[in-house]
Short mmCIF file of C-alpha atoms and ligand atoms in Angstrom, two decimals:
data_model
loop_
_atom_site.label_atom_id
_atom_site.label_comp_id
_atom_site.label_asym_id
_atom_site.label_seq_id
_atom_site.Cartn_x
_atom_site.Cartn_y
_atom_site.Cartn_z
CA MET A 1 29.26 -3.30 29.39
CA PRO A 2 30.73 0.21 29.22
CA ASP A 3 30.73 2.15 32.45
CA LEU A 4 27.65 4.25 31.80
CA THR A 5 28.21 6.11 35.03
CA LEU A 6 31.47 7.52 33.88
CA VAL A 7 30.17 8.43 30.47
CA LEU A 8 27.39 10.42 32.09
CA TRP A 9 29.64 12.03 34.62
CA TYR A 10 32.13 13.16 32.10
CA ALA A 11 29.35 14.61 30.03
CA VAL A 12 28.11 16.79 32.86
CA SER A 13 31.22 17.29 34.96
CA GLU A 14 30.83 20.69 36.58
CA THR A 15 34.22 21.12 38.09
CA LYS A 16 37.18 21.82 35.90
CA SER A 17 40.66 22.23 37.13
CA ASP A 18 43.14 23.90 34.87
CA PHE A 19 45.97 21.92 36.34
CA PHE A 20 47.41 18.87 34.68
CA MET A 21 50.37 16.93 35.98
CA LYS A 22 53.28 16.92 33.60
CA ASN A 23 55.71 14.20 34.56
CA TYR A 24 54.08 12.98 37.72
CA ILE A 25 51.24 10.60 38.41
CA PRO A 26 48.79 11.98 40.97
CA THR A 27 47.22 9.53 43.41
CA ILE A 28 44.36 10.30 45.74
CA GLY A 29 42.54 8.26 48.35
CA LEU A 30 39.58 9.69 50.24
CA GLU A 31 38.36 9.23 53.79
CA ILE A 32 34.84 10.56 54.12
CA HIS A 33 32.88 10.92 57.34
CA ALA A 34 29.11 11.27 57.40
CA GLU A 35 26.90 11.83 60.42
CA LEU A 36 24.11 9.30 60.33
CA LYS A 37 20.46 10.20 60.62
CA THR A 38 19.19 8.37 63.71
CA GLN A 39 16.85 9.15 66.60
CA THR A 40 19.52 8.77 69.23
CA LYS A 41 23.29 8.79 69.54
CA MET A 42 25.59 5.87 68.80
CA PHE A 43 25.98 4.46 72.28
CA CYS A 44 23.32 6.14 74.44
CA ASP A 45 19.78 7.48 74.16
CA SER A 46 20.65 11.18 74.00
CA ARG A 47 18.96 12.75 70.99
CA ASN A 48 20.83 13.02 67.72
CA ASP A 49 19.62 16.39 66.51
CA PRO A 50 21.98 18.24 64.17
CA ASP A 51 19.69 21.28 64.21
CA GLU A 52 19.83 21.81 67.98
CA GLU A 53 21.37 25.21 68.53
CA ARG A 54 21.42 25.39 72.32
CA PRO A 55 24.74 23.93 73.46
CA ASN A 56 25.00 20.87 75.69
CA VAL A 57 21.34 19.91 75.86
CA ASN A 58 21.53 16.54 74.14
CA ILE A 59 24.01 14.96 76.52
CA CYS A 60 24.00 12.31 79.24
CA PRO A 61 26.53 10.62 81.52
CA ILE A 62 27.32 8.05 78.79
CA CYS A 63 28.25 10.44 75.97
CA MET A 64 29.95 12.68 78.53
CA GLY A 65 32.24 9.80 79.40
CA HIS A 66 31.43 9.57 83.06
CA PRO A 67 33.17 6.67 84.79
CA GLY A 68 31.07 3.61 85.45
CA THR A 69 28.59 4.18 82.62
CA LEU A 70 27.90 1.53 80.03
CA PRO A 71 27.40 2.16 76.30
CA THR A 72 24.90 0.22 74.19
CA ILE A 73 25.01 -0.15 70.39
CA ASN A 74 22.51 1.77 68.24
CA LYS A 75 20.98 -0.83 65.93
CA GLU A 76 19.62 1.79 63.52
CA ALA A 77 23.14 3.11 62.90
CA VAL A 78 24.46 -0.40 62.25
CA LYS A 79 21.65 -0.98 59.75
CA HIS A 80 22.43 2.32 58.01
CA VAL A 81 26.04 1.34 57.40
CA LEU A 82 25.05 -2.15 56.25
CA LYS A 83 22.67 -0.57 53.73
CA VAL A 84 25.52 1.54 52.40
CA GLY A 85 27.52 -1.68 52.16
CA ILE A 86 24.79 -3.35 50.10
CA ALA A 87 24.46 -0.29 47.86
CA VAL A 88 28.17 -0.26 47.02
CA GLY A 89 28.36 -4.02 46.57
CA GLY A 90 30.70 -4.42 49.52
CA GLN A 91 31.10 -7.44 51.74
CA LEU A 92 29.03 -7.23 54.91
CA ALA A 93 30.81 -8.45 58.00
CA ASP A 94 29.54 -11.45 59.78
CA PHE A 95 31.65 -10.84 62.85
CA THR A 96 32.26 -7.26 63.88
CA GLU A 97 33.39 -5.37 66.95
CA PHE A 98 34.09 -1.86 68.20
CA ASP A 99 37.49 -0.63 69.29
CA ARG A 100 38.79 2.20 71.41
CA LYS A 101 40.98 4.70 69.62
CA ASN A 102 42.85 6.41 72.42
CA TYR A 103 43.88 10.03 72.28
CA PHE A 104 43.38 13.17 74.30
CA TYR A 105 41.49 16.19 73.09
CA PRO A 106 39.00 18.40 74.94
CA ASP A 107 36.14 17.50 72.60
CA ILE A 108 36.49 13.77 73.33
CA PRO A 109 35.36 13.37 76.92
CA LYS A 110 36.15 9.68 77.38
CA GLY A 111 39.78 10.08 76.31
CA TYR A 112 39.08 7.69 73.46
CA GLN A 113 36.78 7.49 70.49
CA ILE A 114 34.83 4.29 69.91
CA SER A 115 35.54 3.24 66.35
CA GLN A 116 36.18 0.07 64.39
CA TYR A 117 39.64 -1.14 63.59
CA LYS A 118 40.14 -4.74 62.56
CA TYR A 119 36.56 -5.72 61.79
CA PRO A 120 34.72 -2.98 59.90
CA LEU A 121 31.04 -3.49 59.11
CA VAL A 122 31.74 -3.36 55.38
CA SER A 123 34.80 -4.31 53.33
CA GLY A 124 35.40 -3.54 49.68
CA GLY A 125 32.78 -2.35 47.26
CA ARG A 126 32.78 0.22 44.52
CA LEU A 127 31.16 3.57 43.82
CA ALA A 128 31.47 5.90 40.85
CA GLY A 129 34.18 3.68 39.44
CA VAL A 130 36.27 3.99 42.61
CA ALA A 131 37.25 0.90 44.62
CA LEU A 132 36.46 1.13 48.32
CA THR A 133 38.57 -0.21 51.14
CA ARG A 134 36.01 -0.23 53.92
CA VAL A 135 33.08 1.43 55.59
CA HIS A 136 32.95 1.46 59.36
CA LEU A 137 31.00 2.97 62.20
CA GLU A 138 32.27 5.25 64.95
CA GLU A 139 31.16 8.19 67.05
CA ASP A 140 31.56 11.90 66.40
CA THR A 141 33.38 14.27 68.73
CA GLY A 142 32.08 17.43 70.40
CA LYS A 143 32.72 20.86 68.92
CA ASN A 144 35.35 23.29 70.17
CA MET A 145 34.64 26.97 69.85
CA HIS A 146 37.27 29.57 70.45
CA THR A 147 35.96 32.98 71.45
CA GLY A 148 38.36 35.71 72.41
CA ASP A 149 40.27 34.42 75.41
CA ALA A 150 37.97 31.49 76.16
CA SER A 151 37.46 28.11 74.57
CA LEU A 152 34.02 26.55 74.81
CA ILE A 153 32.87 23.04 74.05
CA ASP A 154 29.47 21.90 72.83
CA PHE A 155 28.96 18.18 73.41
CA ASN A 156 25.65 17.84 71.53
CA ARG A 157 27.56 16.21 68.70
CA ALA A 158 29.71 14.00 70.92
CA GLY A 159 28.65 10.40 70.38
CA VAL A 160 26.59 11.02 67.25
CA PRO A 161 26.88 8.00 64.91
CA LEU A 162 29.52 8.65 62.30
CA MET A 163 30.13 6.54 59.25
CA GLU A 164 33.63 6.52 57.82
CA LEU A 165 34.20 5.40 54.27
CA VAL A 166 37.73 4.85 52.98
CA THR A 167 38.64 4.51 49.31
CA GLU A 168 41.60 2.75 47.82
CA PRO A 169 44.31 5.05 46.43
CA VAL A 170 42.87 4.84 42.91
CA ILE A 171 41.68 8.36 42.19
CA HIS A 172 43.81 10.39 39.82
CA SER A 173 42.37 13.88 39.61
CA ALA A 174 40.59 16.53 41.63
CA GLU A 175 37.53 16.24 39.37
CA GLU A 176 37.30 12.52 39.94
CA ALA A 177 37.53 13.04 43.70
CA VAL A 178 34.74 15.62 43.65
CA ARG A 179 32.62 13.41 41.44
CA PHE A 180 33.04 10.56 43.88
CA ALA A 181 32.19 12.69 46.92
CA LYS A 182 29.07 14.03 45.18
CA GLU A 183 27.95 10.55 44.25
CA LEU A 184 28.43 9.36 47.82
CA GLN A 185 26.39 12.28 49.13
CA LEU A 186 23.63 11.44 46.67
CA LEU A 187 23.70 7.76 47.62
CA LEU A 188 23.48 8.52 51.35
CA ARG A 189 20.46 10.73 50.69
CA TYR A 190 18.75 8.15 48.50
CA LEU A 191 19.31 5.55 51.20
CA GLY A 192 17.91 7.95 53.78
CA VAL A 193 20.84 7.30 56.10
CA ALA A 194 22.34 10.79 56.16
CA GLU A 195 21.59 14.34 55.03
CA ALA A 196 25.28 14.77 54.28
CA ASN A 197 25.20 18.55 53.92
CA MET A 198 28.81 19.59 53.71
CA ASP A 199 28.10 23.16 54.79
CA LYS A 200 26.60 21.83 58.01
CA GLY A 201 29.54 19.52 58.65
CA GLU A 202 27.31 16.49 58.20
CA MET A 203 29.72 15.18 55.60
CA ARG A 204 33.46 15.88 55.82
CA VAL A 205 36.15 14.88 53.39
CA GLU A 206 39.81 14.14 53.99
CA ALA A 207 42.00 13.70 50.96
CA ASN A 208 45.21 11.70 50.94
CA ILE A 209 47.35 12.97 48.14
CA SER A 210 50.66 11.94 46.63
CA VAL A 211 52.53 12.30 43.39
CA SER A 212 55.09 9.98 41.90
CA ALA A 213 57.30 9.99 38.85
CA ASP A 214 57.28 6.20 38.92
CA ALA A 215 54.08 4.45 37.84
CA GLN A 216 55.12 1.37 39.83
CA LYS A 217 55.55 3.18 43.13
CA PHE A 218 53.43 5.52 45.24
CA GLY A 219 54.90 8.79 46.44
CA THR A 220 54.75 9.96 50.06
CA LYS A 221 51.22 10.97 50.92
CA VAL A 222 49.91 14.02 52.66
CA GLU A 223 46.52 14.00 54.34
CA VAL A 224 44.45 17.17 53.97
CA LYS A 225 41.73 17.60 56.59
CA ASN A 226 38.72 19.86 57.08
CA LEU A 227 37.42 19.91 53.55
CA ASN A 228 33.93 21.27 54.08
CA SER A 229 32.75 21.90 50.55
CA PHE A 230 33.14 20.28 47.15
CA ARG A 231 34.99 23.35 46.05
CA ALA A 232 37.45 22.99 48.92
CA VAL A 233 38.02 19.33 47.95
CA GLU A 234 38.77 20.38 44.39
CA ARG A 235 40.96 23.38 45.26
CA ALA A 236 42.91 21.61 48.01
CA ILE A 237 43.77 18.65 45.79
CA VAL A 238 44.87 20.88 42.92
CA TYR A 239 46.95 22.99 45.32
CA GLU A 240 48.57 20.00 46.96
CA LEU A 241 49.41 18.26 43.69
CA GLU A 242 51.12 21.42 42.49
CA ARG A 243 52.97 21.90 45.78
CA GLN A 244 54.25 18.34 45.79
CA GLN A 245 55.26 18.43 42.16
CA THR A 246 57.18 21.66 42.70
CA LEU A 247 59.03 20.12 45.68
CA LEU A 248 60.02 17.05 43.66
CA GLU A 249 61.10 19.16 40.71
CA LYS A 250 63.45 21.05 43.02
CA GLY A 251 64.88 17.75 44.23
CA GLU A 252 63.27 18.09 47.64
CA VAL A 253 61.08 15.54 49.40
CA VAL A 254 57.44 15.49 50.42
CA VAL A 255 57.07 15.10 54.18
CA GLN A 256 54.34 12.72 55.34
CA GLU A 257 52.07 14.91 57.40
CA THR A 258 48.59 16.14 58.08
CA ARG A 259 47.72 19.46 56.52
CA GLY A 260 44.67 21.66 56.83
CA TRP A 261 42.90 23.64 54.14
CA ASN A 262 42.97 27.37 54.70
CA GLU A 263 39.92 28.72 52.92
CA THR A 264 41.01 32.35 52.87
CA LYS A 265 44.56 31.69 51.75
CA GLU A 266 43.39 28.96 49.35
CA ALA A 267 46.34 26.92 50.52
CA THR A 268 47.07 23.78 52.52
CA VAL A 269 49.04 24.40 55.71
CA SER A 270 51.06 21.95 57.78
CA GLN A 271 49.31 20.88 60.98
CA ARG A 272 51.22 17.94 62.37
CA GLN A 273 53.46 15.09 61.35
CA LYS A 274 51.26 12.10 60.99
CA GLU A 275 50.88 9.68 63.85
CA ASP A 276 50.88 5.94 63.15
CA SER A 277 47.91 3.80 64.04
CA HIS A 278 49.91 2.16 66.85
CA ASP A 279 50.01 5.54 68.57
CA TYR A 280 46.30 5.18 69.24
CA ARG A 281 46.63 1.86 71.06
CA TYR A 282 43.49 0.49 69.48
CA PHE A 283 41.91 -2.37 71.42
CA PRO A 284 38.43 -3.92 71.42
CA ASP A 285 36.06 -2.02 73.69
CA PRO A 286 35.40 -4.37 76.63
CA ASP A 287 32.13 -2.59 77.47
CA LEU A 288 30.45 -3.50 74.18
CA PRO A 289 29.30 -6.90 72.95
CA LYS A 290 30.87 -8.30 69.81
CA LEU A 291 28.34 -8.67 67.05
CA HIS A 292 27.52 -11.77 65.02
CA LEU A 293 25.36 -10.07 62.44
CA SER A 294 23.84 -13.29 61.11
CA LYS A 295 22.24 -13.73 64.50
CA ILE A 296 20.51 -10.35 64.35
CA PRO A 297 17.34 -10.75 62.22
CA GLU A 298 17.01 -7.04 61.32
CA CYS A 299 20.55 -7.05 59.95
CA ALA A 300 19.92 -9.87 57.48
CA ARG A 301 20.67 -8.78 53.94
CA ALA A 302 17.21 -9.70 52.69
CA GLU A 303 15.56 -7.58 55.39
CA LEU A 304 17.78 -4.59 54.64
CA GLU A 305 17.25 -4.89 50.91
CA LYS A 306 13.51 -4.53 51.45
CA GLU A 307 14.15 -1.10 52.92
CA ILE A 308 16.32 0.11 50.04
CA GLY A 309 14.52 1.91 47.22
CA GLU A 310 15.82 2.69 43.76
CA LEU A 311 19.39 4.03 43.92
CA PRO A 312 20.90 6.83 41.81
CA GLN A 313 22.76 4.64 39.36
CA ALA A 314 19.76 2.41 38.73
CA ARG A 315 17.66 5.51 38.15
CA ARG A 316 20.17 6.87 35.63
CA GLU A 317 20.18 3.62 33.74
CA ARG A 318 16.39 3.44 33.75
CA TYR A 319 16.05 6.96 32.32
CA VAL A 320 18.46 6.13 29.54
CA LYS A 321 17.00 2.69 28.81
CA ASP A 322 13.32 3.55 29.07
CA PHE A 323 13.27 7.11 27.75
CA ASN A 324 16.63 7.66 26.06
CA LEU A 325 16.94 11.02 27.80
CA PRO A 326 20.00 13.20 27.18
CA PRO A 327 22.71 13.01 29.90
CA GLU A 328 22.05 16.53 31.24
CA ASP A 329 18.38 15.76 31.81
CA VAL A 330 19.23 12.43 33.41
CA GLU A 331 21.60 14.15 35.83
CA LEU A 332 19.04 16.80 36.71
CA PHE A 333 16.35 14.22 37.43
CA VAL A 334 18.68 11.93 39.39
CA THR A 335 20.59 14.49 41.43
CA GLN A 336 17.45 16.48 42.17
CA PRO A 337 14.99 13.65 42.66
CA GLU A 338 12.05 16.02 43.20
CA TRP A 339 12.49 16.98 39.53
CA GLY A 340 12.76 13.34 38.54
CA ASP A 341 9.56 12.60 40.44
CA TYR A 342 7.80 15.52 38.76
CA PHE A 343 8.95 14.30 35.36
CA GLU A 344 7.66 10.81 36.02
CA LYS A 345 4.25 12.05 37.16
CA LEU A 346 4.09 14.28 34.12
CA ILE A 347 4.63 11.46 31.67
CA ALA A 348 2.56 8.90 33.59
CA ASP A 349 -0.39 9.16 31.21
CA PHE A 350 1.55 9.42 27.96
CA GLY A 351 1.58 5.65 27.52
CA GLY A 352 5.21 5.59 26.46
CA ASP A 353 4.73 8.13 23.64
CA THR A 354 8.37 8.96 22.94
CA LYS A 355 7.64 12.32 21.34
CA LYS A 356 5.70 13.55 24.37
CA ILE A 357 8.27 12.14 26.77
CA LYS A 358 11.12 13.89 24.96
CA LEU A 359 9.17 17.16 24.93
CA SER A 360 8.40 16.79 28.64
CA SER A 361 11.99 16.25 29.58
CA ASN A 362 13.09 19.12 27.39
CA TYR A 363 10.52 21.64 28.63
CA LEU A 364 11.20 20.67 32.24
CA SER A 365 14.95 20.89 32.09
CA SER A 366 15.22 24.05 30.04
CA ASP A 367 12.13 26.25 30.17
CA LEU A 368 10.58 25.35 33.51
CA LEU A 369 13.93 25.10 35.27
CA GLY A 370 14.76 28.58 34.03
CA LEU A 371 11.53 29.98 35.44
CA VAL A 372 11.96 28.19 38.76
CA LYS A 373 15.52 29.42 39.15
CA LYS A 374 14.28 32.98 38.87
CA GLU A 375 11.54 32.51 41.46
CA PRO A 376 12.24 29.40 43.50
CA THR A 377 9.91 30.24 46.38
CA HIS A 378 6.98 30.78 44.02
CA TRP A 379 7.46 27.28 42.62
CA GLN A 380 7.56 25.81 46.10
CA THR A 381 4.16 27.26 46.99
CA HIS A 382 2.56 27.15 43.52
CA PRO A 383 3.94 24.27 41.45
CA ILE A 384 2.26 23.75 38.07
CA ALA A 385 -0.28 20.93 38.33
CA HIS A 386 0.96 17.83 36.51
CA ASP A 387 -2.16 17.49 34.41
CA ALA A 388 -1.97 21.11 33.23
CA PHE A 389 1.63 20.63 32.17
CA ALA A 390 0.74 17.33 30.54
CA SER A 391 -2.03 19.03 28.49
CA LEU A 392 0.46 21.63 27.34
CA ILE A 393 2.82 18.91 26.15
CA THR A 394 -0.03 17.12 24.40
CA MET A 395 -1.15 20.29 22.59
CA LEU A 396 2.41 20.89 21.49
CA ALA A 397 2.93 17.30 20.37
CA GLU A 398 -0.30 17.38 18.37
CA GLY A 399 0.64 20.63 16.66
CA LYS A 400 -2.20 22.60 18.23
CA ILE A 401 0.31 25.16 19.46
CA GLY A 402 3.80 26.04 18.30
CA SER A 403 6.89 26.07 20.45
CA ARG A 404 6.81 29.85 20.86
CA ALA A 405 3.23 29.66 22.16
CA ALA A 406 4.12 26.70 24.41
CA LYS A 407 6.84 28.72 26.08
CA ASP A 408 4.51 31.67 26.63
CA ILE A 409 1.77 29.46 28.01
CA LEU A 410 4.26 27.74 30.31
CA ALA A 411 5.34 31.11 31.70
CA LEU A 412 1.69 31.95 32.37
CA LEU A 413 1.02 28.57 33.98
CA PHE A 414 4.04 29.19 36.18
CA SER A 415 3.09 32.70 37.25
CA SER A 416 -0.68 32.37 37.57
CA GLY A 417 -1.83 28.79 36.99
CA GLY A 418 -4.81 28.00 34.82
CA HIS A 419 -5.31 25.56 31.98
CA PRO A 420 -3.24 25.62 28.77
CA GLN A 421 -6.22 25.12 26.45
CA THR A 422 -8.05 28.10 27.99
CA ILE A 423 -4.94 30.26 27.95
CA ALA A 424 -4.26 29.36 24.32
CA GLU A 425 -7.82 30.25 23.31
CA GLU A 426 -7.90 33.49 25.28
CA LYS A 427 -4.55 34.66 23.96
CA GLY A 428 -5.22 33.46 20.42
CA LEU A 429 -2.25 31.15 20.54
CA LEU A 430 -3.79 28.10 18.92
CA GLN A 431 -2.02 27.32 15.66
CA LYS A 432 -3.93 28.74 12.76
CA THR A 433 -4.29 26.00 10.23
CA ASP A 434 -7.23 27.65 8.51
CA GLU A 435 -5.71 28.30 5.11
CA GLY A 436 -8.34 30.83 4.02
CA GLU A 437 -7.74 33.06 7.03
CA LEU A 438 -3.97 32.84 6.65
CA GLN A 439 -4.27 33.67 2.95
CA ASN A 440 -6.11 36.87 3.83
CA ILE A 441 -3.41 37.85 6.31
CA ALA A 442 -0.66 37.02 3.78
CA GLN A 443 -2.38 38.97 1.01
CA LYS A 444 -2.62 42.05 3.22
CA ILE A 445 1.08 41.81 4.06
CA ILE A 446 1.94 41.50 0.37
CA THR A 447 -0.13 44.60 -0.40
CA ASP A 448 1.46 46.55 2.47
CA ASN A 449 5.04 45.69 1.46
CA PRO A 450 5.47 46.29 -2.28
CA LYS A 451 9.21 46.91 -1.99
CA VAL A 452 9.88 43.64 -0.18
CA VAL A 453 7.76 41.81 -2.72
CA ALA A 454 9.81 43.36 -5.51
CA ASP A 455 13.01 42.27 -3.77
CA TYR A 456 11.68 38.74 -3.55
CA ARG A 457 10.81 38.71 -7.21
CA ALA A 458 14.31 39.99 -7.95
CA GLY A 459 15.62 36.83 -6.29
CA LYS A 460 16.20 37.87 -2.71
CA GLN A 461 15.27 34.84 -0.55
CA ALA A 462 15.58 36.83 2.67
CA ALA A 463 12.62 38.94 1.55
CA LEU A 464 10.36 35.89 1.85
CA GLN A 465 11.55 35.32 5.41
CA PHE A 466 10.64 38.92 6.20
CA LEU A 467 7.12 38.46 4.89
CA ILE A 468 6.68 35.23 6.85
CA GLY A 469 7.98 37.01 9.94
CA GLN A 470 5.35 39.73 9.47
CA ALA A 471 2.65 37.11 9.21
CA MET A 472 3.89 35.35 12.35
CA LYS A 473 3.73 38.67 14.13
CA ALA A 474 0.22 39.31 12.87
CA THR A 475 -0.90 35.88 14.14
CA ARG A 476 1.17 36.26 17.33
CA GLY A 477 3.11 33.16 16.52
CA ALA A 478 0.05 31.03 16.08
CA ALA A 479 0.53 30.22 12.42
CA LYS A 480 2.37 27.15 11.24
CA PRO A 481 5.50 28.45 9.53
CA GLU A 482 5.46 25.67 6.88
CA LEU A 483 1.92 26.54 5.94
CA LEU A 484 2.74 30.26 5.71
CA THR A 485 5.71 29.57 3.47
CA LYS A 486 3.52 27.62 1.10
CA ILE A 487 0.81 30.31 1.09
CA PHE A 488 3.25 33.14 0.35
CA LYS A 489 4.98 31.20 -2.39
CA ASP A 490 1.64 30.43 -4.02
CA LEU A 491 0.40 34.01 -3.77
CA LEU A 492 3.64 35.54 -5.06
CA GLN A 493 3.75 33.19 -8.02
CA VAL A 494 0.33 34.28 -9.31
CA SER A 495 0.60 38.04 -9.72
P1 LIG B 501 47.16 5.48 57.14
O1 LIG B 501 47.65 4.23 57.76
O2 LIG B 501 48.15 6.55 57.02
O3 LIG B 501 45.83 5.94 57.67
P2 LIG B 501 45.92 4.05 55.03
O4 LIG B 501 46.65 2.99 54.32
O5 LIG B 501 44.94 3.64 56.08
O6 LIG B 501 46.92 5.09 55.61
O7 LIG B 501 45.15 4.90 53.95
C1 LIG B 501 44.43 6.00 54.30
C2 LIG B 501 43.95 6.65 53.02
O8 LIG B 501 45.06 7.08 52.27
C3 LIG B 501 43.18 5.74 52.09
O9 LIG B 501 42.11 6.48 51.54
C4 LIG B 501 44.17 5.38 51.02
O10 LIG B 501 43.54 5.14 49.79
C5 LIG B 501 45.00 6.63 50.94
N1 LIG B 501 46.38 6.39 50.49
C6 LIG B 501 47.23 5.43 50.89
N2 LIG B 501 48.41 5.58 50.28
C7 LIG B 501 48.30 6.65 49.46
C8 LIG B 501 49.19 7.33 48.56
N3 LIG B 501 50.43 6.96 48.38
N4 LIG B 501 48.71 8.40 47.90
C9 LIG B 501 47.46 8.82 48.07
N5 LIG B 501 46.59 8.26 48.90
C10 LIG B 501 47.00 7.18 49.59
MG1 LIG B 502 43.76 5.32 58.22
#
């Protein structure tokens, strides 16, 4: 089966980089962290509240690393990561444990971060065509803030459950990397395990980037940290690929290091030469029990699957299979599920009528979306009732109104509600199919425009279009153009 995902993504890819490697093969592997949505922190019962603005209120002796305290494992967080594992088709661990990753930094009060090293919760899997290495669970650090001559630390975030997902080095462009990160964000939201807002730091991307002239061999990689927007992911990768290629072209070498993304300079800057994993002296945390997941009933695959709803890719495929929607509409409905839900409610009573379904999708994604974009808050408080919109579609499908009238009625429904049938009657927008009445209108236009009529008789086809246009105007778009054409032709033939 062709990879439908990729077909759709390519069709709607938003990001475009103007940079293409000439003689070098770019390779990218991503490490993505996401703060998990849980009641409490990873190893204690302090609240996990990303919206808390007062510093150091959600803390306790455990997440502050006081000596003699004992951590306990947050089951909800473990379940969240296992659900991600199921969603990406990864292998769920049977045996798993937590390790200490030792390093010093002011925002890490214990002097180590609890993470997973040898036995991640999830191994392998695939998302957006990208092979995954692993998904594991760890804890977030506090936040350093530098103000003038003082440095402050907020520990509210210290100990918040953090999922880390690592991809294989199989990504080959900035666009592909962005596409992957967006799809992961969407998946986490569908699963309800994370909000993953990049601007809030709830999802953070690190990109490992290398270039090589030899398809059989990887080049030296550089890790770029602190990518806090999709744009930054895109720009940083493009920048780094160019920088590395330029170095190699000059006969220089790429140094393996960690670099940061400087948003204002739009450049990556060297931060430190990379440490090896042995520098962290990982070892299993002796304070935490090792987990045999098969012995924990809530962690059984069948139990977790019950809690997983329809996922983005399944929804895409359903929209294509059931409704044959165009890729742009599919992406709108899948990436903004509230639109997808609205669409589905709208078509619920159409009994699979393909014409009405197509019209619905089309009017939602073009006309309504346009109106909502102009006044988003109005839509939030006054959405158009599904049944009103559905009647509009039905009137349109049955030829009771034309597309011009449908657009006008939609705008009125949007701004002031009401019912399409009533609006159409009041505004005289119902299609006029009464031939006698249209003949009268056409005859008057013929009488009023002798010169145009003469032009038509002299063979000018455009003259007929003008006359039809006048009639449309006179009926305010409510006449059927095909019927008008016929009437004019008949009338002009006679005299
Ligand atoms: P490290 O030991 O330096 O952390 P890993 O092997 O754990 O390196 O890989 C970390 C990330 O770097 C992964 O996402 C992986 O796909 C990516 N990666 C590894 N080698 C390369 C490379 N040569 N070019 C680009 N990315 C790479
Ligand atoms: Mg690593």
